[in-house]
Amino acid sequence: MTKKLSVGIIGAGRIASVHVQSLAAIPEVHIAAIADIVLPSAQAYADQFGIAKVYDDYRKIIDDPAIDAVYIISSTDTHTEIMTAAAQAKKHIFCEKPIALDLKEIDTVLDVVKKSGVTLMVGFNRRYDAGNMELRKAVMDGSIGTPEMCIINSRDPAPPPMEYVKVSGGIFLDMMIHDFDLARYLLDDEPEEIFAQGACLIEPEIGKFGDYDTAMVTIRFKKGALCHIDNSRRAVYGYDQRAEVFGEKGKVYTANIHENNAVKVSVGGYSQPPIQNFFLERYLDAYRREAKWFVDCVTKGEKPLAGGLDGKVSVCMGYAAIKSAKEHRPVLLSEIC
Amino acid sequence: MTKKLSVGIIGAGRIASVHVQSLAAIPEVHIAAIADIVLPSAQAYADQFGIAKVYDDYRKIIDDPAIDAVYIISSTDTHTEIMTAAAQAKKHIFCEKPIALDLKEIDTVLDVVKKSGVTLMVGFNRRYDAGNMELRKAVMDGSIGTPEMCIINSRDPAPPPMEYVKVSGGIFLDMMIHDFDLARYLLDDEPEEIFAQGACLIEPEIGKFGDYDTAMVTIRFKKGALCHIDNSRRAVYGYDQRAEVFGEKGKVYTANIHENNAVKVSVGGYSQPPIQNFFLERYLDAYRREAKWFVDCVTKGEKPLAGGLDGKVSVCMGYAAIKSAKEHRPVLLSEIC
Amino acid sequence: MTKKLSVGIIGAGRIASVHVQSLAAIPEVHIAAIADIVLPSAQAYADQFGIAKVYDDYRKIIDDPAIDAVYIISSTDTHTEIMTAAAQAKKHIFCEKPIALDLKEIDTVLDVVKKSGVTLMVGFNRRYDAGNMELRKAVMDGSIGTPEMCIINSRDPAPPPMEYVKVSGGIFLDMMIHDFDLARYLLDDEPEEIFAQGACLIEPEIGKFGDYDTAMVTIRFKKGALCHIDNSRRAVYGYDQRAEVFGEKGKVYTANIHENNAVKVSVGGYSQPPIQNFFLERYLDAYRREAKWFVDCVTKGEKPLAGGLDGKVSVCMGYAAIKSAKEHRPVLLSEIC
Amino acid sequence: MTKKLSVGIIGAGRIASVHVQSLAAIPEVHIAAIADIVLPSAQAYADQFGIAKVYDDYRKIIDDPAIDAVYIISSTDTHTEIMTAAAQAKKHIFCEKPIALDLKEIDTVLDVVKKSGVTLMVGFNRRYDAGNMELRKAVMDGSIGTPEMCIINSRDPAPPPMEYVKVSGGIFLDMMIHDFDLARYLLDDEPEEIFAQGACLIEPEIGKFGDYDTAMVTIRFKKGALCHIDNSRRAVYGYDQRAEVFGEKGKVYTANIHENNAVKVSVGGYSQPPIQNFFLERYLDAYRREAKWFVDCVTKGEKPLAGGLDGKVSVCMGYAAIKSAKEHRPVLLSEIC
């Protein structure tokens, strides 16, 4: 067997679970180390997955010459510091979204990464979802002709805890950022202008922080297509994730995925089980494909589906949406970055 | 406007409703007369649809030289007598299924009809259903290659009244006869052998008459395809009507049709309304297409989708199934006719 | 039989076909007369449906004391004059949408109608669609809790002729007016503010008149719900008509209706036939239900699902959308009317 | 961490892949050893999954006192010998279906297992499929009332190699055995009589061995329900796996699972990707659940969904079907065992 790719995990929170699992299942990968400022969190993963080295300081991973690549899945405010260190140590980088919430900081780190020549992949997992990839393919191969509209419906099953909401950056930077990125990916185009409407209909506490729990956005893209995105923090029936691209020759869309494929029929009609409720369950295959893709980027010269620029533009779109909702007018992306 | 086709209706029972409605909506048709031994039944239709002549004796229609064609939708035991009279009077004939329950009687009347040269169309309405026509088309144009299996699931919403069951001829001649005909139509082939299993699981009264309320049949067709048909007298969720043809290059099938296209989604999952419950509702379009087809047969030389031979073979299949269920063995069609 | 409702038809264009057919199928209705300034158009309907009186002047119908109600389905610019005359002659009124394009004119005629005491029903046929009625029911009975979002996707199969586009009032007043009305019906709420984006991506000629062929609108309703509507003048795959209402307890939505219920399966996957392509086909049942509803309004005191106010507000929404698209900002309904 | 369950794998063929993967993903399991008479096959799995001990003789596993349980997934003709040895060594047993093709041999080994007191689980993986479990649940909780019919459509994407067919035992013992078991599971009932029709429509070579590539079976169960099963060795559109249970209060059924959730729409209609094509892909979750279930049986006293009796009865049903197809008559299970 050829040498395995040696990976260090930085960050051992909830999201680490899916990334570590996905990496562990790839025969070409060796998870060499895991670090978290909360050592017991890192230790728990190490125990379960047989990871030999456990640290409370990510620098131990950066300094380990045997490690080829790092998974930066720590809290957002630590990303750019760690990315900078990793790039300088010539380690390939997988970084969870968003890269950072400060645009200047993003520019600076992307510059460092570029100069270092390492691979950077940003964790927009939905680009690796089989359905979304099929939509992208239909757009790229001309099946639907020139895209004219894109409709994304994206709703969480339940609002996150208020402590999370307070530091999240708000619905546009925390939640809709995924949909902003997906729209760019599906349309293969750049946004020009955004109009955003926000409302607080579910949890009044959210409104107290100037945030929204319900939002609709209209985006005009450079090649002319219009895009609608809606978000809700509470879809009681599950994790509602649908996208549609409409063009001159037809359309392509994704349907939700039910918990199982059984249908019950009675006097009252037909019933299907709820859709998959949790993002880890819904996008498990996407996370697995993403991890494999990252490995292929490093080892086989594959290109990331989402790189540094994608990480930046999605944040710009979030700020444009926030500005639009506050100022109650369409905002040009050129006003932001 | 060219001369309209003048039609006389013979029989004013429940099924007359759909036929009269369908004919009334065809601009090229004039419903000239309606007859029923129960005059008030005929009168009611005459009032509603503005039919000028109302009789209690079908012979008045046969004797009317201005009438071009007759709809024989009276009780089964009167069919052959009326068909014979109509054929001799050179009137084109639409006859409800079954032609008769006696095979010799069928042979005799088909002979008379043939000699008279009039058009005979037998009321196998399902052949005119848009979904079934699409299946037939896919078989005939080679889309699925040589057919290898046919699966028909056909279930009534509720058992008929016991008085009806007693005189119906039993589940195979009364209900499955439609599916026998559909199987021949979809496979474009003739049956060679039938094995039937009957059970009485719903209404013990039905069993007392030696009849069944639940039945499964396996048919081997001449070109080799196997066919399954199941019938139930009670599907509490509606009128379950599905067919599938499977072949070397794929398959085609029909889905049930829901009462409306709304879907409700809640914590408990997804729910769709029941399927269409009543045969007149489910096959309304098929009845309309059938009536128009009959008119086109008479006026434009179109061919009936179901003619005299189809009327006969379906009855033979019913007898073969009855014999199989009683004798508990596969029965060759050649044992019957 | 009790006395039939005597109806006069005013206007014999294409849309008359569905209305006359629907009325003709109602036993309680007698179509007494039809008028059109193009007499042969009126005559053609009269011949086909056996209508005794044919005029080139609608006043003959207004002056006929035996006529109880009128169907005003002539060109939009004639509606208010005819409505006024009909109301003064105490005839019940069915009027196609829009009542008029001038808001003052609408106010004036609604005033006349109100004083006359006759029934006025405005032809928003989609309110009578079984799926939409099911959605409305789910909202009204609390099944989905307080509505938070409404998503309407509404796309025509092909652009109308340019001569039609020029006089249509534009995509917002001609096409999206149906969706504006549907949103109010489904949400049981009034709009407060509209933001509209229009684009001309399909037919450059349309853009030359300052009109759009692709449009997206975000509406904020008074009770707080957000609503998205998208329109396209060209969906090559058929007449795409879907609506969704999302609320605190779940959601309800309608699916498109396919041409038939057959599914073909081959090596390449599963394929279903296109969706119903023409609005008369897609909403045939809705038009029939609408006609019956109108009769019930006049004869049994039923309430129209869409009355004069609905006719007015939908036009206001169209003007608000036009203003928003031109001025590139959200527009309050209170700026319009 | 508590002591892990130490498992030995016996057999390293294609099916081993899914079992080893599934076991490897269970934290409570330690795969201690793998054996295969073809040592390199065993070695390959050992390399990929880090299994320490690799043997060409299964007895090394039986003799290892540190091993708690064995997975017997070697060729069918070796099952009973290995089961006997494992039971005598007090090792818990997972055995792939069928236990054996000789009924007397099955009785003997089941007796040994019973006396030894070890857990025996037979690999009917479909019992662990989420959809089938939902169907079973609906039957057991009375949702559909007393079952009256069961319909199983089960078709392989392509015929196996001829060398496999020759030694497989034929379509009824090799392929339909899964469906026989599923019918018993779904109906919670025992078969009384089987009628089988076989045909050779796909691959004439198969017919030369007296085997079939297309088959339909009707089973009468003891409580009265009728069951239809159809099998084909070639469904070009994928691995077609559907089941339906119909009863007095409604029905439950499973739908096929598509490769992804994207739908493409063009002038020609709607198209969905093919269904999952390979049994390992289609039943991957079921295999994983099965492996976890086995671990829970051994460590927590859970009951296998399929045990020794299920392993035996399914083979009896296979012989009854073979006899029925050959003798062209319904065969009682009591004629077989």
mmCIF file of N, CA, C and O in Angstrom, chain D residues 134-190:
data_model
loop_
_atom_site.group_PDB
_atom_site.id
_atom_site.type_symbol
_atom_site.label_atom_id
_atom_site.label_comp_id
_atom_site.label_asym_id
_atom_site.label_seq_id
_atom_site.Cartn_x
_atom_site.Cartn_y
_atom_site.Cartn_z
ATOM 1 N N GLU D 134 -40.871 -0.813 8.700
ATOM 2 C CA GLU D 134 -42.055 0.042 8.839
ATOM 3 C C GLU D 134 -43.316 -0.734 8.421
ATOM 4 O O GLU D 134 -44.365 -0.606 9.048
ATOM 5 N N LEU D 135 -43.201 -1.552 7.389
ATOM 6 C CA LEU D 135 -44.344 -2.358 6.943
ATOM 7 C C LEU D 135 -44.713 -3.381 8.027
ATOM 8 O O LEU D 135 -45.884 -3.538 8.380
ATOM 9 N N ARG D 136 -43.694 -4.069 8.523
ATOM 10 C CA ARG D 136 -43.922 -5.052 9.590
ATOM 11 C C ARG D 136 -44.608 -4.373 10.788
ATOM 12 O O ARG D 136 -45.551 -4.911 11.355
ATOM 13 N N LYS D 137 -44.107 -3.195 11.136
ATOM 14 C CA LYS D 137 -44.666 -2.468 12.276
ATOM 15 C C LYS D 137 -46.150 -2.159 12.040
ATOM 16 O O LYS D 137 -46.984 -2.327 12.937
ATOM 17 N N ALA D 138 -46.469 -1.716 10.834
ATOM 18 C CA ALA D 138 -47.863 -1.374 10.532
ATOM 19 C C ALA D 138 -48.764 -2.595 10.607
ATOM 20 O O ALA D 138 -49.929 -2.510 10.999
ATOM 21 N N VAL D 139 -48.230 -3.759 10.235
ATOM 22 C CA VAL D 139 -49.008 -4.990 10.352
ATOM 23 C C VAL D 139 -49.184 -5.353 11.826
ATOM 24 O O VAL D 139 -50.291 -5.647 12.278
ATOM 25 N N MET D 140 -48.106 -5.291 12.585
ATOM 26 C CA MET D 140 -48.138 -5.726 13.978
ATOM 27 C C MET D 140 -48.958 -4.790 14.868
ATOM 28 O O MET D 140 -49.565 -5.219 15.841
ATOM 29 N N ASP D 141 -48.959 -3.499 14.562
ATOM 30 C CA ASP D 141 -49.707 -2.569 15.429
ATOM 31 C C ASP D 141 -51.155 -2.411 14.981
ATOM 32 O O ASP D 141 -51.890 -1.593 15.532
ATOM 33 N N GLY D 142 -51.562 -3.176 14.000
ATOM 34 C CA GLY D 142 -52.966 -3.159 13.594
ATOM 35 C C GLY D 142 -53.351 -2.027 12.657
ATOM 36 O O GLY D 142 -54.523 -1.877 12.309
ATOM 37 N N SER D 143 -52.365 -1.234 12.218
ATOM 38 C CA SER D 143 -52.690 -0.095 11.352
ATOM 39 C C SER D 143 -53.495 -0.480 10.114
ATOM 40 O O SER D 143 -54.334 0.282 9.656
ATOM 41 N N ILE D 144 -53.192 -1.643 9.546
ATOM 42 C CA ILE D 144 -53.918 -2.017 8.330
ATOM 43 C C ILE D 144 -54.921 -3.132 8.601
ATOM 44 O O ILE D 144 -55.521 -3.679 7.681
ATOM 45 N N GLY D 145 -55.154 -3.445 9.869
ATOM 46 C CA GLY D 145 -56.096 -4.515 10.197
ATOM 47 C C GLY D 145 -55.541 -5.868 9.782
ATOM 48 O O GLY D 145 -54.351 -6.017 9.524
ATOM 49 N N THR D 146 -56.412 -6.859 9.702
ATOM 50 C CA THR D 146 -55.982 -8.197 9.295
ATOM 51 C C THR D 146 -55.451 -8.162 7.864
ATOM 52 O O THR D 146 -56.143 -7.700 6.968
ATOM 53 N N PRO D 147 -54.227 -8.642 7.648
ATOM 54 C CA PRO D 147 -53.694 -8.660 6.277
ATOM 55 C C PRO D 147 -54.471 -9.623 5.392
ATOM 56 O O PRO D 147 -54.822 -10.730 5.830
ATOM 57 N N GLU D 148 -54.745 -9.198 4.159
ATOM 58 C CA GLU D 148 -55.477 -10.046 3.214
ATOM 59 C C GLU D 148 -54.641 -10.409 1.983
ATOM 60 O O GLU D 148 -54.832 -11.460 1.394
ATOM 61 N N MET D 149 -53.748 -9.502 1.611
ATOM 62 C CA MET D 149 -52.887 -9.783 0.451
ATOM 63 C C MET D 149 -51.495 -9.215 0.712
ATOM 64 O O MET D 149 -51.339 -8.224 1.420
ATOM 65 N N CYS D 150 -50.514 -9.854 0.106
ATOM 66 C CA CYS D 150 -49.147 -9.341 0.144
ATOM 67 C C CYS D 150 -48.597 -9.462 -1.273
ATOM 68 O O CYS D 150 -48.766 -10.506 -1.916
ATOM 69 N N ILE D 151 -48.003 -8.386 -1.772
ATOM 70 C CA ILE D 151 -47.478 -8.379 -3.141
ATOM 71 C C ILE D 151 -46.008 -8.006 -3.059
ATOM 72 O O ILE D 151 -45.672 -6.925 -2.576
ATOM 73 N N ILE D 152 -45.136 -8.889 -3.520
ATOM 74 C CA ILE D 152 -43.701 -8.601 -3.518
ATOM 75 C C ILE D 152 -43.164 -8.657 -4.950
ATOM 76 O O ILE D 152 -43.310 -9.674 -5.629
ATOM 77 N N ASN D 153 -42.601 -7.544 -5.399
ATOM 78 C CA ASN D 153 -41.955 -7.490 -6.716
ATOM 79 C C ASN D 153 -40.465 -7.386 -6.469
ATOM 80 O O ASN D 153 -40.014 -6.444 -5.812
ATOM 81 N N SER D 154 -39.711 -8.333 -6.978
ATOM 82 C CA SER D 154 -38.291 -8.424 -6.615
ATOM 83 C C SER D 154 -37.502 -8.864 -7.837
ATOM 84 O O SER D 154 -37.639 -9.994 -8.301
ATOM 85 N N ARG D 155 -36.706 -7.939 -8.359
ATOM 86 C CA ARG D 155 -36.055 -8.212 -9.647
ATOM 87 C C ARG D 155 -34.602 -7.760 -9.611
ATOM 88 O O ARG D 155 -34.314 -6.645 -9.211
ATOM 89 N N ASP D 156 -33.735 -8.635 -10.046
ATOM 90 C CA ASP D 156 -32.311 -8.319 -10.102
ATOM 91 C C ASP D 156 -31.992 -7.485 -11.335
ATOM 92 O O ASP D 156 -32.656 -7.617 -12.357
ATOM 93 N N PRO D 157 -30.946 -6.658 -11.252
ATOM 94 C CA PRO D 157 -30.588 -5.855 -12.426
ATOM 95 C C PRO D 157 -30.080 -6.703 -13.595
ATOM 96 O O PRO D 157 -30.353 -6.378 -14.745
ATOM 97 N N ALA D 158 -29.381 -7.798 -13.317
ATOM 98 C CA ALA D 158 -28.829 -8.601 -14.411
ATOM 99 C C ALA D 158 -28.605 -10.021 -13.925
ATOM 100 O O ALA D 158 -28.378 -10.252 -12.731
ATOM 101 N N PRO D 159 -28.689 -11.003 -14.836
ATOM 102 C CA PRO D 159 -28.487 -12.395 -14.427
ATOM 103 C C PRO D 159 -27.059 -12.595 -13.930
ATOM 104 O O PRO D 159 -26.134 -11.936 -14.422
ATOM 105 N N PRO D 160 -26.862 -13.481 -12.970
ATOM 106 C CA PRO D 160 -25.505 -13.801 -12.503
ATOM 107 C C PRO D 160 -24.789 -14.617 -13.589
ATOM 108 O O PRO D 160 -25.420 -15.068 -14.545
ATOM 109 N N PRO D 161 -23.477 -14.821 -13.442
ATOM 110 C CA PRO D 161 -22.749 -15.657 -14.401
ATOM 111 C C PRO D 161 -23.328 -17.078 -14.420
ATOM 112 O O PRO D 161 -23.833 -17.560 -13.400
ATOM 113 N N MET D 162 -23.233 -17.727 -15.567
ATOM 114 C CA MET D 162 -23.793 -19.073 -15.695
ATOM 115 C C MET D 162 -23.186 -20.052 -14.690
ATOM 116 O O MET D 162 -23.880 -20.936 -14.190
ATOM 117 N N GLU D 163 -21.880 -19.908 -14.396
ATOM 118 C CA GLU D 163 -21.268 -20.840 -13.431
ATOM 119 C C GLU D 163 -21.956 -20.723 -12.071
ATOM 120 O O GLU D 163 -22.118 -21.699 -11.348
ATOM 121 N N TYR D 164 -22.352 -19.490 -11.735
ATOM 122 C CA TYR D 164 -23.069 -19.293 -10.476
ATOM 123 C C TYR D 164 -24.450 -19.939 -10.540
ATOM 124 O O TYR D 164 -24.881 -20.636 -9.612
ATOM 125 N N VAL D 165 -25.159 -19.668 -11.647
ATOM 126 C CA VAL D 165 -26.511 -20.205 -11.801
ATOM 127 C C VAL D 165 -26.517 -21.719 -11.610
ATOM 128 O O VAL D 165 -27.362 -22.274 -10.892
ATOM 129 N N LYS D 166 -25.525 -22.383 -12.217
ATOM 130 C CA LYS D 166 -25.487 -23.865 -12.178
ATOM 131 C C LYS D 166 -25.478 -24.424 -10.762
ATOM 132 O O LYS D 166 -26.079 -25.453 -10.493
ATOM 133 N N VAL D 167 -24.801 -23.752 -9.850
ATOM 134 C CA VAL D 167 -24.670 -24.287 -8.487
ATOM 135 C C VAL D 167 -25.560 -23.573 -7.483
ATOM 136 O O VAL D 167 -25.512 -23.840 -6.284
ATOM 137 N N SER D 168 -26.390 -22.654 -7.972
ATOM 138 C CA SER D 168 -27.131 -21.766 -7.067
ATOM 139 C C SER D 168 -28.313 -22.446 -6.390
ATOM 140 O O SER D 168 -28.841 -21.950 -5.409
ATOM 141 N N GLY D 169 -28.779 -23.559 -6.963
ATOM 142 C CA GLY D 169 -29.991 -24.172 -6.428
ATOM 143 C C GLY D 169 -31.221 -23.719 -7.194
ATOM 144 O O GLY D 169 -32.325 -24.175 -6.946
ATOM 145 N N GLY D 170 -31.043 -22.783 -8.111
ATOM 146 C CA GLY D 170 -32.172 -22.322 -8.920
ATOM 147 C C GLY D 170 -32.812 -21.073 -8.359
ATOM 148 O O GLY D 170 -32.574 -20.677 -7.217
ATOM 149 N N ILE D 171 -33.633 -20.423 -9.203
ATOM 150 C CA ILE D 171 -34.207 -19.118 -8.862
ATOM 151 C C ILE D 171 -34.988 -19.136 -7.551
ATOM 152 O O ILE D 171 -34.959 -18.182 -6.775
ATOM 153 N N PHE D 172 -35.666 -20.267 -7.259
ATOM 154 C CA PHE D 172 -36.506 -20.293 -6.060
ATOM 155 C C PHE D 172 -35.683 -20.398 -4.770
ATOM 156 O O PHE D 172 -36.020 -19.802 -3.754
ATOM 157 N N LEU D 173 -34.586 -21.160 -4.813
ATOM 158 C CA LEU D 173 -33.769 -21.341 -3.606
ATOM 159 C C LEU D 173 -32.682 -20.274 -3.463
ATOM 160 O O LEU D 173 -32.193 -20.005 -2.372
ATOM 161 N N ASP D 174 -32.319 -19.663 -4.595
ATOM 162 C CA ASP D 174 -31.222 -18.701 -4.565
ATOM 163 C C ASP D 174 -31.725 -17.263 -4.449
ATOM 164 O O ASP D 174 -31.179 -16.462 -3.705
ATOM 165 N N MET D 175 -32.790 -16.956 -5.181
ATOM 166 C CA MET D 175 -33.231 -15.568 -5.277
ATOM 167 C C MET D 175 -34.552 -15.336 -4.535
ATOM 168 O O MET D 175 -34.649 -14.480 -3.682
ATOM 169 N N MET D 176 -35.553 -16.157 -4.842
ATOM 170 C CA MET D 176 -36.867 -15.927 -4.233
ATOM 171 C C MET D 176 -36.866 -16.277 -2.749
ATOM 172 O O MET D 176 -37.776 -15.874 -2.014
ATOM 173 N N ILE D 177 -35.872 -16.978 -2.295
ATOM 174 C CA ILE D 177 -35.788 -17.339 -0.877
ATOM 175 C C ILE D 177 -35.856 -16.075 -0.001
ATOM 176 O O ILE D 177 -36.470 -16.059 1.069
ATOM 177 N N HIS D 178 -35.258 -14.983 -0.463
ATOM 178 C CA HIS D 178 -35.345 -13.705 0.250
ATOM 179 C C HIS D 178 -36.799 -13.227 0.339
ATOM 180 O O HIS D 178 -37.225 -12.686 1.354
ATOM 181 N N ASP D 179 -37.526 -13.398 -0.744
ATOM 182 C CA ASP D 179 -38.907 -12.913 -0.782
ATOM 183 C C ASP D 179 -39.823 -13.820 0.024
ATOM 184 O O ASP D 179 -40.782 -13.355 0.640
ATOM 185 N N PHE D 180 -39.528 -15.138 -0.004
ATOM 186 C CA PHE D 180 -40.290 -16.069 0.836
ATOM 187 C C PHE D 180 -40.151 -15.629 2.297
ATOM 188 O O PHE D 180 -41.128 -15.548 3.033
ATOM 189 N N ASP D 181 -38.925 -15.359 2.679
ATOM 190 C CA ASP D 181 -38.699 -14.952 4.065
ATOM 191 C C ASP D 181 -39.382 -13.623 4.366
ATOM 192 O O ASP D 181 -39.994 -13.444 5.423
ATOM 193 N N LEU D 182 -39.304 -12.697 3.417
ATOM 194 C CA LEU D 182 -39.923 -11.386 3.631
ATOM 195 C C LEU D 182 -41.439 -11.504 3.779
ATOM 196 O O LEU D 182 -42.053 -10.847 4.629
ATOM 197 N N ALA D 183 -42.044 -12.364 2.978
ATOM 198 C CA ALA D 183 -43.504 -12.549 3.056
ATOM 199 C C ALA D 183 -43.909 -13.041 4.449
ATOM 200 O O ALA D 183 -44.868 -12.550 5.046
ATOM 201 N N ARG D 184 -43.162 -14.015 4.962
ATOM 202 C CA ARG D 184 -43.459 -14.533 6.309
ATOM 203 C C ARG D 184 -43.305 -13.440 7.364
ATOM 204 O O ARG D 184 -44.100 -13.334 8.304
ATOM 205 N N TYR D 185 -42.255 -12.641 7.194
ATOM 206 C CA TYR D 185 -41.967 -11.551 8.146
ATOM 207 C C TYR D 185 -43.075 -10.503 8.102
ATOM 208 O O TYR D 185 -43.602 -10.079 9.140
ATOM 209 N N LEU D 186 -43.438 -10.090 6.887
ATOM 210 C CA LEU D 186 -44.427 -9.009 6.753
ATOM 211 C C LEU D 186 -45.804 -9.462 7.211
ATOM 212 O O LEU D 186 -46.545 -8.689 7.821
ATOM 213 N N LEU D 187 -46.163 -10.703 6.892
ATOM 214 C CA LEU D 187 -47.506 -11.179 7.237
ATOM 215 C C LEU D 187 -47.558 -11.754 8.651
ATOM 216 O O LEU D 187 -48.650 -11.987 9.172
ATOM 217 N N ASP D 188 -46.416 -11.984 9.266
ATOM 218 C CA ASP D 188 -46.363 -12.640 10.576
ATOM 219 C C ASP D 188 -47.223 -13.900 10.554
ATOM 220 O O ASP D 188 -48.100 -14.110 11.395
ATOM 221 N N ASP D 189 -46.977 -14.733 9.574
ATOM 222 C CA ASP D 189 -47.817 -15.912 9.353
ATOM 223 C C ASP D 189 -46.985 -16.979 8.637
ATOM 224 O O ASP D 189 -45.892 -16.702 8.131
ATOM 225 N N GLU D 190 -47.514 -18.211 8.638
ATOM 226 C CA GLU D 190 -46.803 -19.316 7.990
ATOM 227 C C GLU D 190 -47.511 -19.736 6.699
ATOM 228 O O GLU D 190 -48.738 -19.747 6.630
#
